[in-house]
Amino acid sequence: AQTISAKTKHNRMSHTEGGWPKEINPKDEEAVSRYRRRIEKTDNWAPRMRNLLSGMEKRVLQNNTLNIYQHYFDDMIPTELVLPLGV
């Protein structure tokens, strides 16, 4: 397959357990459930979720653009590894 060069940009994200506030213990199901109900009742919850999901959808579609089943390098001759596998 012929590919063209594309400009890329590196992004990083740090994710801790659920991103819960300090006063919420993520292992306490009742506290988590109360917190979720409180947040979901706020007026801006739905628009914020739509905003987050649209960004996530873009990333998922980017990750699905490569056909993992296509043989891209059939014309290359296989070579031996420089180091043995046990090293």
Coordinates of N, CA and C in Angstrom, one line a residue:
A1 N 0.8 -1.2 0.0 CA 0.0 0.0 0.0 C 0.9 1.2 0.0
Q2 N 0.5 2.2 -0.8 CA 1.2 3.4 -0.8 C 0.6 4.4 0.2
T3 N 1.5 4.9 1.0 CA 1.0 5.8 2.1 C 1.6 7.2 1.9
I4 N 1.0 8.2 2.3 CA 1.5 9.6 2.2 C 1.8 10.0 3.6
S5 N 2.8 10.9 3.7 CA 3.2 11.5 5.0 C 2.1 12.4 5.5
A6 N 2.0 12.4 6.8 CA 1.1 13.2 7.5 C 1.7 13.9 8.7
K7 N 1.4 15.1 9.0 CA 1.9 15.8 10.2 C 1.2 15.2 11.4
T8 N 2.0 14.9 12.4 CA 1.4 14.4 13.6 C 1.7 15.3 14.8
K9 N 1.0 15.1 15.9 CA 1.2 15.9 17.1 C 1.0 14.9 18.3
H10 N 2.0 15.0 19.2 CA 1.9 14.1 20.4 C 1.0 14.7 21.5
N11 N 0.1 13.9 22.0 CA -0.7 14.3 23.1 C -0.6 13.3 24.2
R12 N -0.7 13.7 25.5 CA -0.7 12.8 26.6 C -1.9 13.0 27.4
M13 N -2.3 12.0 28.2 CA -3.4 12.1 29.1 C -3.1 11.3 30.3
S14 N -3.3 11.8 31.5 CA -3.1 11.1 32.7 C -4.5 10.8 33.3
H15 N -4.7 9.5 33.6 CA -6.0 9.1 34.1 C -5.8 8.3 35.4
T16 N -6.4 8.8 36.5 CA -6.3 8.0 37.8 C -7.7 7.4 38.0
E17 N -7.9 6.6 39.0 CA -9.1 5.9 39.2 C -10.3 6.8 39.2
G18 N -11.0 6.8 38.1 CA -12.2 7.5 37.9 C -12.2 9.0 38.0
G19 N -11.1 9.6 38.4 CA -11.0 11.0 38.5 C -11.9 11.5 39.6
W20 N -12.1 10.8 40.7 CA -13.0 11.1 41.7 C -12.5 12.2 42.6
P21 N -13.3 13.1 43.2 CA -12.9 14.1 44.2 C -12.3 13.4 45.4
K22 N -11.5 14.1 46.1 CA -10.8 13.5 47.3 C -11.7 12.9 48.3
E23 N -12.9 13.6 48.5 CA -13.8 13.1 49.5 C -14.6 11.9 49.1
I24 N -14.5 11.4 47.9 CA -15.2 10.2 47.4 C -14.3 9.1 47.3
N25 N -14.6 8.0 48.0 CA -13.8 6.8 47.9 C -14.4 5.9 46.8
P26 N -13.6 5.7 45.7 CA -14.1 5.0 44.6 C -14.5 3.5 44.8
K27 N -14.0 3.0 46.0 CA -14.3 1.6 46.3 C -15.6 1.5 47.1
D28 N -16.2 2.6 47.5 CA -17.5 2.7 48.2 C -18.6 2.9 47.2
E29 N -19.3 1.8 46.8 CA -20.3 1.9 45.8 C -21.4 2.9 46.1
E30 N -21.8 2.9 47.3 CA -22.9 3.8 47.7 C -22.5 5.3 47.6
A31 N -21.3 5.6 48.0 CA -20.8 7.0 47.9 C -20.7 7.4 46.4
V32 N -20.2 6.5 45.6 CA -20.0 6.7 44.1 C -21.4 6.9 43.5
S33 N -22.4 6.1 43.9 CA -23.7 6.2 43.3 C -24.3 7.6 43.7
R34 N -24.2 8.0 45.0 CA -24.7 9.3 45.4 C -24.1 10.4 44.6
Y35 N -22.8 10.4 44.5 CA -22.0 11.4 43.7 C -22.5 11.5 42.3
R36 N -22.6 10.3 41.6 CA -23.1 10.3 40.2 C -24.5 10.9 40.1
R37 N -25.4 10.5 41.0 CA -26.7 11.1 40.9 C -26.7 12.6 41.0
R38 N -25.9 13.1 42.0 CA -25.8 14.5 42.2 C -25.3 15.2 41.0
I39 N -24.2 14.7 40.4 CA -23.6 15.3 39.2 C -24.6 15.2 38.0
E40 N -25.3 14.1 37.8 CA -26.2 14.0 36.6 C -27.4 14.9 36.7
K41 N -27.7 15.4 37.9 CA -28.8 16.3 38.0 C -28.5 17.7 37.7
T42 N -27.2 18.1 37.5 CA -26.8 19.4 37.2 C -27.2 19.8 35.8
D43 N -27.4 21.0 35.5 CA -27.9 21.5 34.2 C -26.9 21.3 33.1
N44 N -25.6 21.4 33.4 CA -24.6 21.3 32.3 C -24.1 19.9 32.1
W45 N -24.6 18.9 32.7 CA -24.1 17.5 32.6 C -24.2 17.0 31.2
A46 N -25.4 17.1 30.6 CA -25.6 16.5 29.3 C -24.7 17.2 28.2
P47 N -24.7 18.6 28.2 CA -23.8 19.2 27.2 C -22.3 18.9 27.4
R48 N -21.9 18.7 28.6 CA -20.5 18.4 28.8 C -20.2 17.0 28.4
M49 N -21.2 16.0 28.6 CA -21.0 14.7 28.1 C -20.9 14.6 26.6
R50 N -21.8 15.4 25.9 CA -21.8 15.4 24.5 C -20.4 15.9 24.0
N51 N -19.9 16.9 24.6 CA -18.6 17.5 24.2 C -17.5 16.4 24.4
L52 N -17.5 15.7 25.5 CA -16.5 14.7 25.8 C -16.6 13.5 24.8
L53 N -17.8 13.1 24.5 CA -18.0 12.0 23.6 C -17.7 12.3 22.2
S54 N -17.9 13.6 21.7 CA -17.5 13.9 20.4 C -16.0 13.8 20.2
G55 N -15.3 14.3 21.2 CA -13.8 14.1 21.2 C -13.3 12.7 21.2
M56 N -14.0 11.9 22.0 CA -13.7 10.5 22.1 C -14.0 9.8 20.8
E57 N -15.1 10.1 20.1 CA -15.4 9.5 18.9 C -14.4 9.8 17.8
K58 N -13.8 11.0 17.8 CA -12.8 11.3 16.8 C -11.6 10.4 17.0
R59 N -11.2 10.2 18.3 CA -10.0 9.4 18.6 C -10.3 7.9 18.2
V60 N -11.4 7.4 18.5 CA -11.8 6.0 18.1 C -11.7 5.8 16.6
L61 N -12.3 6.8 15.9 CA -12.3 6.7 14.4 C -10.8 6.8 13.9
Q62 N -10.0 7.6 14.5 CA -8.6 7.6 14.1 C -7.9 6.3 14.3
N63 N -8.2 5.7 15.4 CA -7.5 4.4 15.7 C -8.0 3.3 14.8
N64 N -9.2 3.4 14.2 CA -9.7 2.4 13.4 C -9.4 2.6 11.9
T65 N -8.6 3.6 11.6 CA -8.3 3.9 10.1 C -7.4 2.9 9.5
L66 N -6.5 2.2 10.3 CA -5.6 1.3 9.7 C -6.2 -0.1 9.6
N67 N -6.1 -0.7 8.4 CA -6.6 -2.0 8.2 C -5.5 -3.0 8.7
I68 N -5.8 -3.6 9.9 CA -4.8 -4.5 10.5 C -4.6 -5.8 9.7
Y69 N -5.5 -6.1 8.8 CA -5.5 -7.4 8.1 C -4.8 -7.3 6.8
Q70 N -4.5 -6.1 6.3 CA -3.8 -5.9 5.0 C -2.3 -6.2 5.2
H71 N -1.7 -6.8 4.2 CA -0.3 -7.1 4.3 C 0.4 -5.9 3.6
Y72 N 1.0 -5.1 4.4 CA 1.6 -3.9 3.9 C 3.0 -4.1 3.3
F73 N 3.7 -5.1 3.8 CA 5.1 -5.2 3.4 C 5.4 -6.6 2.8
D74 N 4.6 -7.0 1.9 CA 4.7 -8.3 1.2 C 6.0 -8.4 0.4
D75 N 6.4 -7.2 -0.1 CA 7.6 -7.2 -1.0 C 8.9 -7.3 -0.3
M76 N 8.9 -7.2 1.0 CA 10.1 -7.2 1.8 C 10.6 -8.6 2.1
I77 N 11.9 -8.8 2.1 CA 12.4 -10.2 2.4 C 12.6 -10.3 3.9
P78 N 12.1 -11.3 4.5 CA 12.2 -11.5 6.0 C 13.7 -11.7 6.3
T79 N 14.1 -11.1 7.5 CA 15.5 -11.2 7.9 C 15.5 -11.7 9.3
E80 N 16.7 -12.3 9.7 CA 16.9 -12.8 11.1 C 17.0 -11.7 12.1
L81 N 16.6 -11.9 13.3 CA 16.8 -11.0 14.4 C 18.3 -10.8 14.7
V82 N 18.8 -9.6 15.0 CA 20.2 -9.4 15.3 C 20.6 -10.1 16.6
L83 N 19.7 -10.0 17.6 CA 20.0 -10.7 18.9 C 19.1 -11.9 19.0
P84 N 19.5 -13.0 19.7 CA 18.6 -14.1 20.0 C 17.5 -13.7 20.9
L85 N 16.4 -14.4 20.8 CA 15.2 -14.0 21.6 C 15.4 -14.1 23.1
G86 N 16.3 -15.0 23.5 CA 16.5 -15.2 25.0 C 17.3 -14.0 25.6
V87 N 17.9 -13.1 24.8 CA 18.7 -12.1 25.4 C 17.9 -10.9 25.9

